[in-house]
mmCIF file with all atom_site columns, C-alpha atoms and ligand atoms in Angstrom:
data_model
loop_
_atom_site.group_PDB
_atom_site.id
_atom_site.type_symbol
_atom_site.label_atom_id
_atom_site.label_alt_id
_atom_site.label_comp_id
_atom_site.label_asym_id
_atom_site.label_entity_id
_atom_site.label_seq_id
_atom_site.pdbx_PDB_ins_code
_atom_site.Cartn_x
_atom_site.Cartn_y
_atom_site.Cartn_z
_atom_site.occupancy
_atom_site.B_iso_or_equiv
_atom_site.pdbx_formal_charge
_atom_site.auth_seq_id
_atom_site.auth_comp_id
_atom_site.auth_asym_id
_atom_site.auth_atom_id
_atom_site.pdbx_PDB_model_num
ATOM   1   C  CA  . UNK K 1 1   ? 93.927  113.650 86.158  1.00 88.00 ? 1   UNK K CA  1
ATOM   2   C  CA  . UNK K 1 2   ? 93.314  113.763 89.723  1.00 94.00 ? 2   UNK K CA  1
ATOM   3   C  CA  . UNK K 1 3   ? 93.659  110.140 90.224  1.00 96.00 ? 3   UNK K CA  1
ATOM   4   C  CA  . UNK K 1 4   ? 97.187  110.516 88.079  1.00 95.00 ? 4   UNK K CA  1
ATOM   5   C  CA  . UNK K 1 5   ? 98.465  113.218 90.678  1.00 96.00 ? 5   UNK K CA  1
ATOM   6   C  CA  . UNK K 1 6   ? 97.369  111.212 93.711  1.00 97.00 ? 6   UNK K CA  1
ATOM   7   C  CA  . UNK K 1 7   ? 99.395  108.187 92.424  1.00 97.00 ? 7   UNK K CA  1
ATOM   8   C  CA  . UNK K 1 8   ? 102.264 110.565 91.917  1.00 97.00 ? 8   UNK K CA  1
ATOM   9   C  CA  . UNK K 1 9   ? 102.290 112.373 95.327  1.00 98.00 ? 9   UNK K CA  1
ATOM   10  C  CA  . UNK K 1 10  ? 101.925 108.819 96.841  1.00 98.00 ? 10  UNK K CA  1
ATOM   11  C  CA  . UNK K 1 11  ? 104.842 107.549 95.039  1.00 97.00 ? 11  UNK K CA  1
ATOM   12  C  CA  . UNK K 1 12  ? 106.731 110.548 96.411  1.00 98.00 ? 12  UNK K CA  1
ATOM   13  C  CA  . UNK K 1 13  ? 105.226 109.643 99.669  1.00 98.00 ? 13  UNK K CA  1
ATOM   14  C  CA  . UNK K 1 14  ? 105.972 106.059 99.834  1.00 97.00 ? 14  UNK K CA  1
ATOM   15  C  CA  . UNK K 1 15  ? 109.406 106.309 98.229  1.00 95.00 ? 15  UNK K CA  1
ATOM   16  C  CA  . UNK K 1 16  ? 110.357 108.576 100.767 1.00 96.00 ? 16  UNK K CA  1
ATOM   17  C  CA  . UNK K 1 17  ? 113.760 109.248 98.711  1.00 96.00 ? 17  UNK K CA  1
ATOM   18  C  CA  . UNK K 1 18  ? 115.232 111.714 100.669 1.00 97.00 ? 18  UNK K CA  1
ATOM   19  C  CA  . UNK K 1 19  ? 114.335 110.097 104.206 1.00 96.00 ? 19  UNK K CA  1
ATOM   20  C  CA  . UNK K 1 20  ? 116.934 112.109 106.495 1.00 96.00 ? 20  UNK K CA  1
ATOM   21  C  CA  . UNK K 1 21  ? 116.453 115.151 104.758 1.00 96.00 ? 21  UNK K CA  1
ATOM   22  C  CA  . UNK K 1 22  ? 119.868 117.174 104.930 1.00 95.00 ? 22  UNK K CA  1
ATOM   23  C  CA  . UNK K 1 23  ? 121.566 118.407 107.889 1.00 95.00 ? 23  UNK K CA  1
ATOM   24  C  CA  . UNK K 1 24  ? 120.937 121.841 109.522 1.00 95.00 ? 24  UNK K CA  1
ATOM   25  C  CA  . UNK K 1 25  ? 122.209 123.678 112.397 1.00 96.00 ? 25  UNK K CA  1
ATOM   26  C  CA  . UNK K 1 26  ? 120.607 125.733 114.683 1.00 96.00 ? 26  UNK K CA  1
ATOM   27  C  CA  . UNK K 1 27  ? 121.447 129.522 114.499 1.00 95.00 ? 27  UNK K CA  1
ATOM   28  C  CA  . UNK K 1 28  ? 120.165 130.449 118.164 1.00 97.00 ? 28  UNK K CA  1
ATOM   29  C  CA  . UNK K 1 29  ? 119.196 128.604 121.089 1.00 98.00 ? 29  UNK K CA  1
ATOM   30  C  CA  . UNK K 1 30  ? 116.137 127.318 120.513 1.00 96.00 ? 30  UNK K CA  1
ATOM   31  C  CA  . UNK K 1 31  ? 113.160 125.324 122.585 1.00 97.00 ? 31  UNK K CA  1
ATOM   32  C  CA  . UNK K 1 32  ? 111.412 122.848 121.067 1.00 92.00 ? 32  UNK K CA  1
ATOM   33  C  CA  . UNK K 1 33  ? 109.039 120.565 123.078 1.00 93.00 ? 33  UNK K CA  1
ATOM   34  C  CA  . UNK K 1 34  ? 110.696 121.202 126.433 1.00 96.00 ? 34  UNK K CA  1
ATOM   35  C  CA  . UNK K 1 35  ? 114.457 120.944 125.255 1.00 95.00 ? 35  UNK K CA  1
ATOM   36  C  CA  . UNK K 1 36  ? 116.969 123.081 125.444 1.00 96.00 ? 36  UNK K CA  1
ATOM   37  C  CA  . UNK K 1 37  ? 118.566 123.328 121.600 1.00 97.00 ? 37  UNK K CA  1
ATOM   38  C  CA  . UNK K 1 38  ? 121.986 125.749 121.937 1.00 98.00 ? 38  UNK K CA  1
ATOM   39  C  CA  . UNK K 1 39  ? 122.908 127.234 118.847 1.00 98.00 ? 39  UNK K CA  1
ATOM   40  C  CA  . UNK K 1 40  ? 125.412 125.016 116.670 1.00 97.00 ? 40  UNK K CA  1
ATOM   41  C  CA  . UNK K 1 41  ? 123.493 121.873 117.196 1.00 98.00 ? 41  UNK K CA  1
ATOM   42  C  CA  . UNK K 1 42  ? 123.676 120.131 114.341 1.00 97.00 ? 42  UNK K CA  1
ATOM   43  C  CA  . UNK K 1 43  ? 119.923 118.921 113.275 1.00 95.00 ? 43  UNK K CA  1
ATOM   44  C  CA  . UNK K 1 44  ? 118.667 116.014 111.513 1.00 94.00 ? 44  UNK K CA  1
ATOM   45  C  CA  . UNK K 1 45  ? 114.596 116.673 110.595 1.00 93.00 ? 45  UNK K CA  1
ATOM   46  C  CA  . UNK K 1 46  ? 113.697 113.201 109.493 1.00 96.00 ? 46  UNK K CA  1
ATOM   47  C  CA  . UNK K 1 47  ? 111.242 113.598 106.749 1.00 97.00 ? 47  UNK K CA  1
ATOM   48  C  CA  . UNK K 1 48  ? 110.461 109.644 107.615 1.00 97.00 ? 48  UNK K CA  1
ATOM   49  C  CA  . UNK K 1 49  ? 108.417 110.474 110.633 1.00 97.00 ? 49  UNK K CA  1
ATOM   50  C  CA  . UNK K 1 50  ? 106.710 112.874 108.540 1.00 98.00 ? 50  UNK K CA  1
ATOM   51  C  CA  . UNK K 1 51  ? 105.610 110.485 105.172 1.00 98.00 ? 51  UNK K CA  1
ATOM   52  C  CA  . UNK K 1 52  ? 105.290 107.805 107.474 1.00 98.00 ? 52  UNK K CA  1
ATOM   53  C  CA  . UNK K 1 53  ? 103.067 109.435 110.505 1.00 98.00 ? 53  UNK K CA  1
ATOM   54  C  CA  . UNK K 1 54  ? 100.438 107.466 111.588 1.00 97.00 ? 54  UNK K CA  1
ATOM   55  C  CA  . UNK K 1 55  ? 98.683  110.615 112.809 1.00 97.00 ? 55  UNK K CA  1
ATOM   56  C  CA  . UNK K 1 56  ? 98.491  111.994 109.279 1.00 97.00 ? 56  UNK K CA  1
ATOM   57  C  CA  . UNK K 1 57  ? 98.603  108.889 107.057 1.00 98.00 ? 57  UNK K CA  1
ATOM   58  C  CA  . UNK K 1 58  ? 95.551  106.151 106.971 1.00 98.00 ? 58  UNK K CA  1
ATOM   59  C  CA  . UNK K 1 59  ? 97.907  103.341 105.675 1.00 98.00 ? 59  UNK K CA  1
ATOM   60  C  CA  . UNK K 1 60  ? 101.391 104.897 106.325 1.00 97.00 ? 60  UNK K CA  1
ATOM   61  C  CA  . UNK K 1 61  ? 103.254 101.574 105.355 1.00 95.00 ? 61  UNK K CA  1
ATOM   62  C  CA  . UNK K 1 62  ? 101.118 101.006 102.446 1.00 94.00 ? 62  UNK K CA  1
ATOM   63  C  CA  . UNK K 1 63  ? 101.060 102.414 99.226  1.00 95.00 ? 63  UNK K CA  1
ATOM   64  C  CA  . UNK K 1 64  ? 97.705  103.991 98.664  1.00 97.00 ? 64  UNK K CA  1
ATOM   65  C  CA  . UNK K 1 65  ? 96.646  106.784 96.165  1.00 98.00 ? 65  UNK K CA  1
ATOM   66  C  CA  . UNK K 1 66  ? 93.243  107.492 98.088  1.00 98.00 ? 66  UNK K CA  1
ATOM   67  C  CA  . UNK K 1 67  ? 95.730  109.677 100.846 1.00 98.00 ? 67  UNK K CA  1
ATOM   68  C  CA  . UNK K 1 68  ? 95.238  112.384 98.470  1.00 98.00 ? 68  UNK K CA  1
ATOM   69  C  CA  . UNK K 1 69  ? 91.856  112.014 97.317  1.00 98.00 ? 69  UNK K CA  1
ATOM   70  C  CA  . UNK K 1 70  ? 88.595  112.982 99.126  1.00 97.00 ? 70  UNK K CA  1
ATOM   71  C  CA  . UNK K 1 71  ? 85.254  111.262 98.894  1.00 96.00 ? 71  UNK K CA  1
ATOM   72  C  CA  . UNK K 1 72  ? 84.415  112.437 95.214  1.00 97.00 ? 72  UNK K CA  1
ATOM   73  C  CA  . UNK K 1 73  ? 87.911  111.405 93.742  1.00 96.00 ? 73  UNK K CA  1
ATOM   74  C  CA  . UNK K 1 74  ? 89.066  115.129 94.248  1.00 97.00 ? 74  UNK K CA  1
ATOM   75  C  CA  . UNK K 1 75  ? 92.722  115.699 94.582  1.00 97.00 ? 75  UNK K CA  1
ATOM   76  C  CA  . UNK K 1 76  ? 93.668  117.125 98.436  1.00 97.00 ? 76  UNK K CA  1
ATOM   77  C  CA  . UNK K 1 77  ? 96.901  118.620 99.734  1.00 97.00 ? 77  UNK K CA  1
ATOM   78  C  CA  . UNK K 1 78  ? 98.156  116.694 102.461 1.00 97.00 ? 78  UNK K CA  1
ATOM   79  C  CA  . UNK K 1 79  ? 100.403 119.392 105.340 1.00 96.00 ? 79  UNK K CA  1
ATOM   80  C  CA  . UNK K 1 80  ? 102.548 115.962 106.285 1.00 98.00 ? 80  UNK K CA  1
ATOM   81  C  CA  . UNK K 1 81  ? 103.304 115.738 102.531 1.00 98.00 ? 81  UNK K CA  1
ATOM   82  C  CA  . UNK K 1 82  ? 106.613 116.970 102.433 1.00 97.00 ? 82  UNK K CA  1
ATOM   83  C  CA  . UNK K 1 83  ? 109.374 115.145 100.274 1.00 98.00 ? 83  UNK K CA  1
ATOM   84  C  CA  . UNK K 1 84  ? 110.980 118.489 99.351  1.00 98.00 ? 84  UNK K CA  1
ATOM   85  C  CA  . UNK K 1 85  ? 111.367 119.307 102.729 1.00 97.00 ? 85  UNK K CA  1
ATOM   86  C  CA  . UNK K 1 86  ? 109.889 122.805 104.692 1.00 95.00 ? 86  UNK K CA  1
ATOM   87  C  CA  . UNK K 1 87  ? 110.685 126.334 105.129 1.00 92.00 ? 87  UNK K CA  1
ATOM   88  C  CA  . UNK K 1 88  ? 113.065 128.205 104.116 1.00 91.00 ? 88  UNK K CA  1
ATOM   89  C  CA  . UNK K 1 89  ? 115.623 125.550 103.076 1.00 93.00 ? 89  UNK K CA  1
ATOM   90  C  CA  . UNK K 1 90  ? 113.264 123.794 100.826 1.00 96.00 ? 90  UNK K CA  1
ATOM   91  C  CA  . UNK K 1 91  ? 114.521 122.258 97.354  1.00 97.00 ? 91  UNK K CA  1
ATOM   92  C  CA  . UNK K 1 92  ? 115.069 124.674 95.317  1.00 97.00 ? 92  UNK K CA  1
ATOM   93  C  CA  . UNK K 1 93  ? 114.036 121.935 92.456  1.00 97.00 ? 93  UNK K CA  1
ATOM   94  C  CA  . UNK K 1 94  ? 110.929 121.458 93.644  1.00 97.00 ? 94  UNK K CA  1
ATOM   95  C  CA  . UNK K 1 95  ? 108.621 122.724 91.301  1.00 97.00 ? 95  UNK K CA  1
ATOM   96  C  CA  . UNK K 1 96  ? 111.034 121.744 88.073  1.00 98.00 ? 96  UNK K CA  1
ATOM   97  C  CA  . UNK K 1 97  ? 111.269 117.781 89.564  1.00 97.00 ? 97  UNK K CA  1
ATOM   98  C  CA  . UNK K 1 98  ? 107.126 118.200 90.314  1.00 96.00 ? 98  UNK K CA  1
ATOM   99  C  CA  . UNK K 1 99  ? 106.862 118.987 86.353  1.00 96.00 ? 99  UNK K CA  1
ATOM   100 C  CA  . UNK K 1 100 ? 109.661 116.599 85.130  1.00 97.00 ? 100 UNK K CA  1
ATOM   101 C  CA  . UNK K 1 101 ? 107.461 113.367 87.422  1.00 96.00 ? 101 UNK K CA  1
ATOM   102 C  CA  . UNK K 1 102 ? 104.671 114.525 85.651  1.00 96.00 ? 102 UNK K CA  1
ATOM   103 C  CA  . UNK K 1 103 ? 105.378 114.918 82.758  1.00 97.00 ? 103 UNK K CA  1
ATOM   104 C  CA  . UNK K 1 104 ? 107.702 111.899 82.576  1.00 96.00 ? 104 UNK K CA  1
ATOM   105 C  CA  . UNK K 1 105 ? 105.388 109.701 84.102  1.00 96.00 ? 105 UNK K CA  1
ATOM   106 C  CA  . UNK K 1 106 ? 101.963 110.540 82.231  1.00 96.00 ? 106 UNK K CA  1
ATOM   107 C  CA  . UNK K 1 107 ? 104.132 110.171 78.754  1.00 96.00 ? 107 UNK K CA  1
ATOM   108 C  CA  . UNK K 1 108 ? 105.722 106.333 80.135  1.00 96.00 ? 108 UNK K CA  1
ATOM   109 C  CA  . UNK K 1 109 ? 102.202 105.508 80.772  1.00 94.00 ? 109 UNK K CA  1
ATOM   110 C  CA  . UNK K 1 110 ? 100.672 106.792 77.547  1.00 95.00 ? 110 UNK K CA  1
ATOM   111 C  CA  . UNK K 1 111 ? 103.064 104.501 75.507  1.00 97.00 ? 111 UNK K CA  1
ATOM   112 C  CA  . UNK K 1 112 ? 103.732 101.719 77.342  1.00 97.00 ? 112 UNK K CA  1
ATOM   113 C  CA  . UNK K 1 113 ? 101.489 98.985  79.476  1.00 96.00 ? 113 UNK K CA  1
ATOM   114 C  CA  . UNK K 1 114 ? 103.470 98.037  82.252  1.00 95.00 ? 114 UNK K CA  1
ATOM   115 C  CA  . UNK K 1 115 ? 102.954 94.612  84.377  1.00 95.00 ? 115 UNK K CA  1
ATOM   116 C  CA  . UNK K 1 116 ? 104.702 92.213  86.550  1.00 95.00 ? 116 UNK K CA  1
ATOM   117 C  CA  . UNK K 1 117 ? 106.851 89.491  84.808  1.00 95.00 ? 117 UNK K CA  1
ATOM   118 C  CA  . UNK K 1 118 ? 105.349 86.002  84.059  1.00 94.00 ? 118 UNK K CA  1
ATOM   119 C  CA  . UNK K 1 119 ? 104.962 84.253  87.534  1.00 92.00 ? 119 UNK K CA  1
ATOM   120 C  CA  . UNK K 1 120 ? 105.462 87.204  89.659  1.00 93.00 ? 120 UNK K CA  1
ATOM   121 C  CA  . UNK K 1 121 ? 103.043 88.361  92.026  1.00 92.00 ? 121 UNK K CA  1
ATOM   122 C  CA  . UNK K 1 122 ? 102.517 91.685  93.614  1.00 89.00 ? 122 UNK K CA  1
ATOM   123 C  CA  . UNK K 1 123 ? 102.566 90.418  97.078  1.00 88.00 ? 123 UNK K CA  1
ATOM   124 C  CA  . UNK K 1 124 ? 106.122 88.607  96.594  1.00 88.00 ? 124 UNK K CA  1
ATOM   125 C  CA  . UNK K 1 125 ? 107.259 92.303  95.317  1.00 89.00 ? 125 UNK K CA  1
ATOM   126 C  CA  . UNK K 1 126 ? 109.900 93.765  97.787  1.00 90.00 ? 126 UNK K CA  1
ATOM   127 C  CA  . UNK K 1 127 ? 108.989 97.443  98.140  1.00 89.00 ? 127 UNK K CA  1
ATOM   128 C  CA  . UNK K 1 128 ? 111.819 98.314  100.892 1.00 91.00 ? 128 UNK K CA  1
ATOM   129 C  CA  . UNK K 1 129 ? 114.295 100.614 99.754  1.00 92.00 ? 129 UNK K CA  1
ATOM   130 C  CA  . UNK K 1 130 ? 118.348 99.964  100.046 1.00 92.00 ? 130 UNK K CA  1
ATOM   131 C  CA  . UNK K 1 131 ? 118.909 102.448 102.451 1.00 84.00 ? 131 UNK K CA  1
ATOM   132 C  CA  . UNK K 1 132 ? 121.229 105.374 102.280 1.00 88.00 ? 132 UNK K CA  1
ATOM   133 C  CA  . UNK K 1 133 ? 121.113 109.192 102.220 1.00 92.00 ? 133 UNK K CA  1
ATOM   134 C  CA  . UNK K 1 134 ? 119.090 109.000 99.502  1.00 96.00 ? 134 UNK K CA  1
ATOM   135 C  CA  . UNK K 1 135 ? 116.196 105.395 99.575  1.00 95.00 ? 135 UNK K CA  1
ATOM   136 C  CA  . UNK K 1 136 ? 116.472 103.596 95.830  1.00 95.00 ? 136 UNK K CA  1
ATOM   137 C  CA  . UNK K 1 137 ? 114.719 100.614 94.674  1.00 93.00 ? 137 UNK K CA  1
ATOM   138 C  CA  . UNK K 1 138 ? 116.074 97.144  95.217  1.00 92.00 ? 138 UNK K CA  1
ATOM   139 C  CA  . UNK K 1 139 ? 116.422 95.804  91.747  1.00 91.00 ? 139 UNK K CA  1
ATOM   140 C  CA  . UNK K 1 140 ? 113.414 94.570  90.217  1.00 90.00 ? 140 UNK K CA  1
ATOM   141 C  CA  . UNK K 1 141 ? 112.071 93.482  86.731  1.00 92.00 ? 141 UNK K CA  1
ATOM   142 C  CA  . UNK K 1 142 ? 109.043 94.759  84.881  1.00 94.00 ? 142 UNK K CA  1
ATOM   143 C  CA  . UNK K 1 143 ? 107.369 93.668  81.607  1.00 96.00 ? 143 UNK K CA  1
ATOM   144 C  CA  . UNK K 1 144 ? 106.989 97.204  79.371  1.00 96.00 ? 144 UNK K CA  1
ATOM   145 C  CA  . UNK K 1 145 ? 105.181 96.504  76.719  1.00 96.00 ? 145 UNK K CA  1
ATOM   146 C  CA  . UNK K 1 146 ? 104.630 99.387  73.972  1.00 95.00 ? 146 UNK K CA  1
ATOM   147 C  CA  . UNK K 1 147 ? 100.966 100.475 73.338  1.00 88.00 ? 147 UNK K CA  1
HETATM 148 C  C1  . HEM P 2 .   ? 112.080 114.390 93.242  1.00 79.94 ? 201 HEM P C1  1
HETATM 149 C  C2  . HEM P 2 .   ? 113.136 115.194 93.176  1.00 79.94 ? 201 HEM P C2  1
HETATM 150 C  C3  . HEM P 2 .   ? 113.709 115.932 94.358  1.00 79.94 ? 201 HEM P C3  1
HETATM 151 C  C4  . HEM P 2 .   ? 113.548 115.731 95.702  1.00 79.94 ? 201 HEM P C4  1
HETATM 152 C  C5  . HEM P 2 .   ? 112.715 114.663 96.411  1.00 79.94 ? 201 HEM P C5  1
HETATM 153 C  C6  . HEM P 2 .   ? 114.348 116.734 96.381  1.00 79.94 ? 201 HEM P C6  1
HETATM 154 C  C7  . HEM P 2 .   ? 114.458 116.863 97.754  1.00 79.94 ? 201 HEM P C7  1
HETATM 155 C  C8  . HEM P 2 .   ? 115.245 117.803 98.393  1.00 79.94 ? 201 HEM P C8  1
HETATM 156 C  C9  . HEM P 2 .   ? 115.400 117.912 99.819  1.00 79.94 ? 201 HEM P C9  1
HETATM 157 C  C10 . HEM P 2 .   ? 114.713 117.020 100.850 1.00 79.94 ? 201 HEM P C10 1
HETATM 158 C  C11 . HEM P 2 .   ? 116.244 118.937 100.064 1.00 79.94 ? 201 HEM P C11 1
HETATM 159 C  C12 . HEM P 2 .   ? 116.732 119.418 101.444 1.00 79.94 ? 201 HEM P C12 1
HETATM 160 C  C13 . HEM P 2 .   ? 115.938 120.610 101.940 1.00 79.94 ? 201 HEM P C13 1
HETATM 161 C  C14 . HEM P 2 .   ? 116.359 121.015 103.326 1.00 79.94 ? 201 HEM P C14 1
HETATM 162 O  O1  . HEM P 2 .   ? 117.562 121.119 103.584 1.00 79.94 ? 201 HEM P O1  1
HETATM 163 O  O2  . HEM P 2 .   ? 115.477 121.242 104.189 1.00 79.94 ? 201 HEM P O2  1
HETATM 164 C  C15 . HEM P 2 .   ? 116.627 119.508 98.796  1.00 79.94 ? 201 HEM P C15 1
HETATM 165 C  C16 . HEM P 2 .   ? 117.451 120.599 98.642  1.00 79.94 ? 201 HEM P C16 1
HETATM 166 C  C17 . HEM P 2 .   ? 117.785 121.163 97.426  1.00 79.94 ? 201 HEM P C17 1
HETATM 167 N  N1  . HEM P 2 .   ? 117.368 120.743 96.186  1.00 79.94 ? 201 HEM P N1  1
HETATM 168 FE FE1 . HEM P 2 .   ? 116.125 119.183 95.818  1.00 79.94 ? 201 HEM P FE1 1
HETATM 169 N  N2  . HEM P 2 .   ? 114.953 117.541 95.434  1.00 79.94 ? 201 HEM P N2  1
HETATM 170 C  C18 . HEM P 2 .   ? 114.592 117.092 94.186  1.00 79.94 ? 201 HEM P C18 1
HETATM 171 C  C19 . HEM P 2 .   ? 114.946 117.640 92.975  1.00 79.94 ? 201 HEM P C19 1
HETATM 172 C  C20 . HEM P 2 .   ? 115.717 118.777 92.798  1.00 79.94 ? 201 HEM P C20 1
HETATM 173 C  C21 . HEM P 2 .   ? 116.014 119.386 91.528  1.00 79.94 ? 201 HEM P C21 1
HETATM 174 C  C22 . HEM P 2 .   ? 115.480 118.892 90.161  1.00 79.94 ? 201 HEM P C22 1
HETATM 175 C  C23 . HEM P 2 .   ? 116.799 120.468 91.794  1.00 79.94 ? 201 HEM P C23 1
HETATM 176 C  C24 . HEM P 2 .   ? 117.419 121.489 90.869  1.00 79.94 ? 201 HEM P C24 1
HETATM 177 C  C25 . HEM P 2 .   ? 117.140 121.611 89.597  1.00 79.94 ? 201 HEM P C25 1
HETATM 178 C  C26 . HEM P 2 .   ? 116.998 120.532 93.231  1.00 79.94 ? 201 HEM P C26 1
HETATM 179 C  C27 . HEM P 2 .   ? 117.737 121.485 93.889  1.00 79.94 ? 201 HEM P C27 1
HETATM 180 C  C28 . HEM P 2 .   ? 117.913 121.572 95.248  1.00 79.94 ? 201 HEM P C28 1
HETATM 181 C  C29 . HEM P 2 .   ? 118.736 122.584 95.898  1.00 79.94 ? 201 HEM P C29 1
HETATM 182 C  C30 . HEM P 2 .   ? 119.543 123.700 95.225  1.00 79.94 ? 201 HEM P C30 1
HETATM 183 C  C31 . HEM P 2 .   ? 118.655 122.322 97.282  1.00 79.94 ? 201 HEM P C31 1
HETATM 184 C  C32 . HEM P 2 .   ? 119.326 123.113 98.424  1.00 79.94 ? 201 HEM P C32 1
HETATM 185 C  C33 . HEM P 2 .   ? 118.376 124.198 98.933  1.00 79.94 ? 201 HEM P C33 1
HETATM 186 C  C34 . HEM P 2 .   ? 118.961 124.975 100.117 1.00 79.94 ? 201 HEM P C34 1
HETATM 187 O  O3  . HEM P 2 .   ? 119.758 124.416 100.848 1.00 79.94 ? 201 HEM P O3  1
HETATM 188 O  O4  . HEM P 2 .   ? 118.575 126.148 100.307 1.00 79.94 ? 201 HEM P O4  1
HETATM 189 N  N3  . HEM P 2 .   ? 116.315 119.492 93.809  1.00 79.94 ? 201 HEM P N3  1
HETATM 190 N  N4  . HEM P 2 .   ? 116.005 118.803 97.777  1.00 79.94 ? 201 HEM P N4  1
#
């Protein structure tokens, strides 16, 4: 089970599907790192430089379960985790879409095996996204093969 919600989180992680989070606005002036935000400014907080932070990531660009699993194969909370977003304009879905991956995802894998097509291998698999305001898969196939 812990190894199941690592994979999970990671696919979160790596999928990075909402990468420019959405926009705020300051409601006061603000400083922030030595800058002078007025109030107004519209804000972008990139949840990219988050997912993908080299400071808080081992692999950043590569998809890798063990970010959220200590030495005995114990799940860990990551802070830089943060798909949903932070503070007080976090999803609102969040722990409904946490319970529908789940729950989706444990059931997909109890019934089906899933593998790469004939002749297809995992290194020739393009894992960018097609970029937009939300990152979805490039079209792929996948052999699912009921259990
Ligand atoms: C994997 C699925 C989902 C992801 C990655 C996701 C991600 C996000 C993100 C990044 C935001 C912006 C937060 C911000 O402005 O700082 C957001 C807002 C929101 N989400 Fe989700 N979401 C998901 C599923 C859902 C679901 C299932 C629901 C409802 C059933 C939902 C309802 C909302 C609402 C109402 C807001 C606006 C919150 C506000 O502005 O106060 N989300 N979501």
């Amino acid at each position: 089970m812990p190894y199941t919600n690592a994979v999970l989180h990671e696919i979160q992680r790596f999928a990075n599907v909402v990468p420019m989070n959405l926009l705020h606005q300051t409601k006061s002036d603000i400083d922030f790192k030595g800058y002078r935000i007025p109030k107004g400014t519209p804000v972008i907080p990139l949840l990219t430089s988050v997912l993908f932070d080299k400071n808080h990531w081992e692999t950043p660009h590569k998809f890798n379960p063990q970010h959220f699993l200590d030495a005995h194969g114990k799940f860990v909370k990551r802070e830089a985790f943060m798909p949903f977003s932070a503070g007080r304009r976090v999803c609102l879905g969040e722990t409904l879409a946490k319970m529908e991956l789940f729950l989706f995802f444990t059931l997909v894998l109890q019934k089906f095996k899933f593998s790469l097509p004939p002749g297809v291998r995992a290194e020739h698999v393009d894992l960018s996204p097609t970029p937009g305001i939300t990152n979805a898969p490039k079209p792929f196939k996948l052999c699912a093969i009921r259990q």
